[in-house]
């Protein structure tokens, strides 16, 4: 009985130590989630305005063409995949990998951003263009721009018929789902707006096609950047949920172990009293 009580005390101490760690990680993830979500929402204003500008140019100049809007006959799809650097974030990386296995051809080129999935995707036979892992937490805009430029060059050279991003879409603090966003060919929606007396015609210099060829690369790079920000926000949200679940489970386990320890202690005391009473009766 003494060994059982000692084992229970050791397990209770271990669970309490683990609970402190998961609770601290939950608080850190919650702080990072708030910070990253603020950046993500601030970036939406710029991305929305840039998208509206491109749509306005196409709407005002329906005959304007751009090399980024033309489709080619290549069947290869170039994909930029966003994962995480660290684990302990629930099913975040597993869902990204599952989405890749279901929707990507393993022979098609991929650029993986995030070190956690690098070895898994390599072992499963995916064609990763980057020979070394690219960190997601330390990702700089210039590095992401180079990755997007590499995919765009493959598209312009006719080596890829489509460029897309596989990321995790942030729905809310409790819901995250993997999604695929197409970058090229650029699908710009030409909206026909009713003109009234207050409508002012916008003139573009030197011409609409030149401006589109300059704005669209900026737009698709910003779309990729927005997707990365959504992925990192979803990562922190998933990690916060995972650590909260771990903390709650640790609380439940600690309560069960404490109850078992109290029962074992009570049984030991009862046995000692019984032995004392039995000994005195024998005398």
PDB file of N, CA, C and O in Angstrom, residues 1-6 9 260-276:
ATOM      1  N   UNK A   1       0.823  -1.203   0.000  1.00  0.00           N
ATOM      2  CA  UNK A   1       0.000   0.000   0.000  1.00  0.00           C
ATOM      3  C   UNK A   1       0.860   1.256   0.000  1.00  0.00           C
ATOM      4  O   UNK A   1       0.556   2.244  -0.639  1.00  0.00           O
ATOM      5  N   UNK A   2       2.006   1.192   0.737  1.00  0.00           N
ATOM      6  CA  UNK A   2       2.908   2.345   0.796  1.00  0.00           C
ATOM      7  C   UNK A   2       3.481   2.646  -0.578  1.00  0.00           C
ATOM      8  O   UNK A   2       3.579   3.786  -0.990  1.00  0.00           O
ATOM      9  N   UNK A   3       3.868   1.597  -1.326  1.00  0.00           N
ATOM     10  CA  UNK A   3       4.411   1.798  -2.660  1.00  0.00           C
ATOM     11  C   UNK A   3       3.360   2.381  -3.595  1.00  0.00           C
ATOM     12  O   UNK A   3       3.663   3.241  -4.424  1.00  0.00           O
ATOM     13  N   UNK A   4       2.100   1.939  -3.431  1.00  0.00           N
ATOM     14  CA  UNK A   4       1.035   2.468  -4.258  1.00  0.00           C
ATOM     15  C   UNK A   4       0.835   3.952  -3.985  1.00  0.00           C
ATOM     16  O   UNK A   4       0.658   4.735  -4.908  1.00  0.00           O
ATOM     17  N   UNK A   5       0.869   4.335  -2.724  1.00  0.00           N
ATOM     18  CA  UNK A   5       0.717   5.745  -2.368  1.00  0.00           C
ATOM     19  C   UNK A   5       1.896   6.563  -2.889  1.00  0.00           C
ATOM     20  O   UNK A   5       1.730   7.688  -3.364  1.00  0.00           O
ATOM     21  N   UNK A   6       3.085   6.003  -2.812  1.00  0.00           N
ATOM     22  CA  UNK A   6       4.270   6.695  -3.323  1.00  0.00           C
ATOM     23  C   UNK A   6       4.177   6.894  -4.842  1.00  0.00           C
ATOM     24  O   UNK A   6       4.516   7.957  -5.361  1.00  0.00           O
ATOM     25  N   UNK A   9       1.705   9.656  -5.532  1.00  0.00           N
ATOM     26  CA  UNK A   9       2.289  10.974  -5.260  1.00  0.00           C
ATOM     27  C   UNK A   9       3.207  11.406  -6.402  1.00  0.00           C
ATOM     28  O   UNK A   9       3.225  12.568  -6.808  1.00  0.00           O
ATOM     29  N   UNK A 260      -7.787   8.950  -5.821  1.00  0.00           N
ATOM     30  CA  UNK A 260      -7.233   7.606  -5.615  1.00  0.00           C
ATOM     31  C   UNK A 260      -6.220   7.611  -4.469  1.00  0.00           C
ATOM     32  O   UNK A 260      -6.166   6.661  -3.667  1.00  0.00           O
ATOM     33  N   UNK A 261      -5.425   8.684  -4.380  1.00  0.00           N
ATOM     34  CA  UNK A 261      -4.443   8.780  -3.304  1.00  0.00           C
ATOM     35  C   UNK A 261      -5.143   8.887  -1.946  1.00  0.00           C
ATOM     36  O   UNK A 261      -4.730   8.245  -0.962  1.00  0.00           O
ATOM     37  N   UNK A 262      -6.209   9.674  -1.878  1.00  0.00           N
ATOM     38  CA  UNK A 262      -6.949   9.811  -0.611  1.00  0.00           C
ATOM     39  C   UNK A 262      -7.571   8.490  -0.183  1.00  0.00           C
ATOM     40  O   UNK A 262      -7.588   8.147   1.008  1.00  0.00           O
ATOM     41  N   UNK A 263      -8.097   7.739  -1.166  1.00  0.00           N
ATOM     42  CA  UNK A 263      -8.679   6.433  -0.849  1.00  0.00           C
ATOM     43  C   UNK A 263      -7.611   5.470  -0.340  1.00  0.00           C
ATOM     44  O   UNK A 263      -7.834   4.724   0.626  1.00  0.00           O
ATOM     45  N   UNK A 264      -6.435   5.489  -1.011  1.00  0.00           N
ATOM     46  CA  UNK A 264      -5.352   4.603  -0.582  1.00  0.00           C
ATOM     47  C   UNK A 264      -4.870   4.985   0.816  1.00  0.00           C
ATOM     48  O   UNK A 264      -4.584   4.111   1.660  1.00  0.00           O
ATOM     49  N   UNK A 265      -4.784   6.270   1.083  1.00  0.00           N
ATOM     50  CA  UNK A 265      -4.348   6.739   2.413  1.00  0.00           C
ATOM     51  C   UNK A 265      -5.368   6.361   3.478  1.00  0.00           C
ATOM     52  O   UNK A 265      -5.001   5.909   4.574  1.00  0.00           O
ATOM     53  N   UNK A 266      -6.647   6.525   3.155  1.00  0.00           N
ATOM     54  CA  UNK A 266      -7.692   6.160   4.102  1.00  0.00           C
ATOM     55  C   UNK A 266      -7.696   4.656   4.375  1.00  0.00           C
ATOM     56  O   UNK A 266      -7.881   4.215   5.513  1.00  0.00           O
ATOM     57  N   UNK A 267      -7.479   3.859   3.317  1.00  0.00           N
ATOM     58  CA  UNK A 267      -7.447   2.402   3.496  1.00  0.00           C
ATOM     59  C   UNK A 267      -6.269   1.995   4.366  1.00  0.00           C
ATOM     60  O   UNK A 267      -6.381   1.080   5.211  1.00  0.00           O
ATOM     61  N   UNK A 268      -5.119   2.682   4.187  1.00  0.00           N
ATOM     62  CA  UNK A 268      -3.950   2.367   5.006  1.00  0.00           C
ATOM     63  C   UNK A 268      -4.200   2.703   6.467  1.00  0.00           C
ATOM     64  O   UNK A 268      -3.826   1.930   7.375  1.00  0.00           O
ATOM     65  N   UNK A 269      -4.847   3.833   6.718  1.00  0.00           N
ATOM     66  CA  UNK A 269      -5.143   4.226   8.115  1.00  0.00           C
ATOM     67  C   UNK A 269      -6.130   3.258   8.739  1.00  0.00           C
ATOM     68  O   UNK A 269      -5.975   2.837   9.906  1.00  0.00           O
ATOM     69  N   UNK A 270      -7.149   2.866   7.976  1.00  0.00           N
ATOM     70  CA  UNK A 270      -8.149   1.914   8.492  1.00  0.00           C
ATOM     71  C   UNK A 270      -7.501   0.576   8.829  1.00  0.00           C
ATOM     72  O   UNK A 270      -7.806  -0.049   9.866  1.00  0.00           O
ATOM     73  N   UNK A 271      -6.574   0.130   7.973  1.00  0.00           N
ATOM     74  CA  UNK A 271      -5.896  -1.142   8.220  1.00  0.00           C
ATOM     75  C   UNK A 271      -5.037  -1.062   9.480  1.00  0.00           C
ATOM     76  O   UNK A 271      -5.009  -2.007  10.287  1.00  0.00           O
ATOM     77  N   UNK A 272      -4.369   0.048   9.687  1.00  0.00           N
ATOM     78  CA  UNK A 272      -3.545   0.205  10.883  1.00  0.00           C
ATOM     79  C   UNK A 272      -4.390   0.197  12.147  1.00  0.00           C
ATOM     80  O   UNK A 272      -4.025  -0.412  13.174  1.00  0.00           O
ATOM     81  N   UNK A 273      -5.542   0.901  12.093  1.00  0.00           N
ATOM     82  CA  UNK A 273      -6.432   0.920  13.258  1.00  0.00           C
ATOM     83  C   UNK A 273      -6.955  -0.487  13.551  1.00  0.00           C
ATOM     84  O   UNK A 273      -7.032  -0.923  14.717  1.00  0.00           O
ATOM     85  N   UNK A 274      -7.303  -1.206  12.481  1.00  0.00           N
ATOM     86  CA  UNK A 274      -7.817  -2.563  12.644  1.00  0.00           C
ATOM     87  C   UNK A 274      -6.759  -3.473  13.277  1.00  0.00           C
ATOM     88  O   UNK A 274      -7.065  -4.281  14.181  1.00  0.00           O
ATOM     89  N   UNK A 275      -5.502  -3.316  12.855  1.00  0.00           N
ATOM     90  CA  UNK A 275      -4.431  -4.129  13.432  1.00  0.00           C
ATOM     91  C   UNK A 275      -4.194  -3.793  14.909  1.00  0.00           C
ATOM     92  O   UNK A 275      -3.956  -4.681  15.743  1.00  0.00           O
ATOM     93  N   UNK A 276      -4.288  -2.507  15.231  1.00  0.00           N
ATOM     94  CA  UNK A 276      -4.095  -2.101  16.640  1.00  0.00           C
ATOM     95  C   UNK A 276      -5.218  -2.665  17.520  1.00  0.00           C
ATOM     96  O   UNK A 276      -4.994  -3.202  18.606  1.00  0.00           O
TER      97      UNK A 276
END
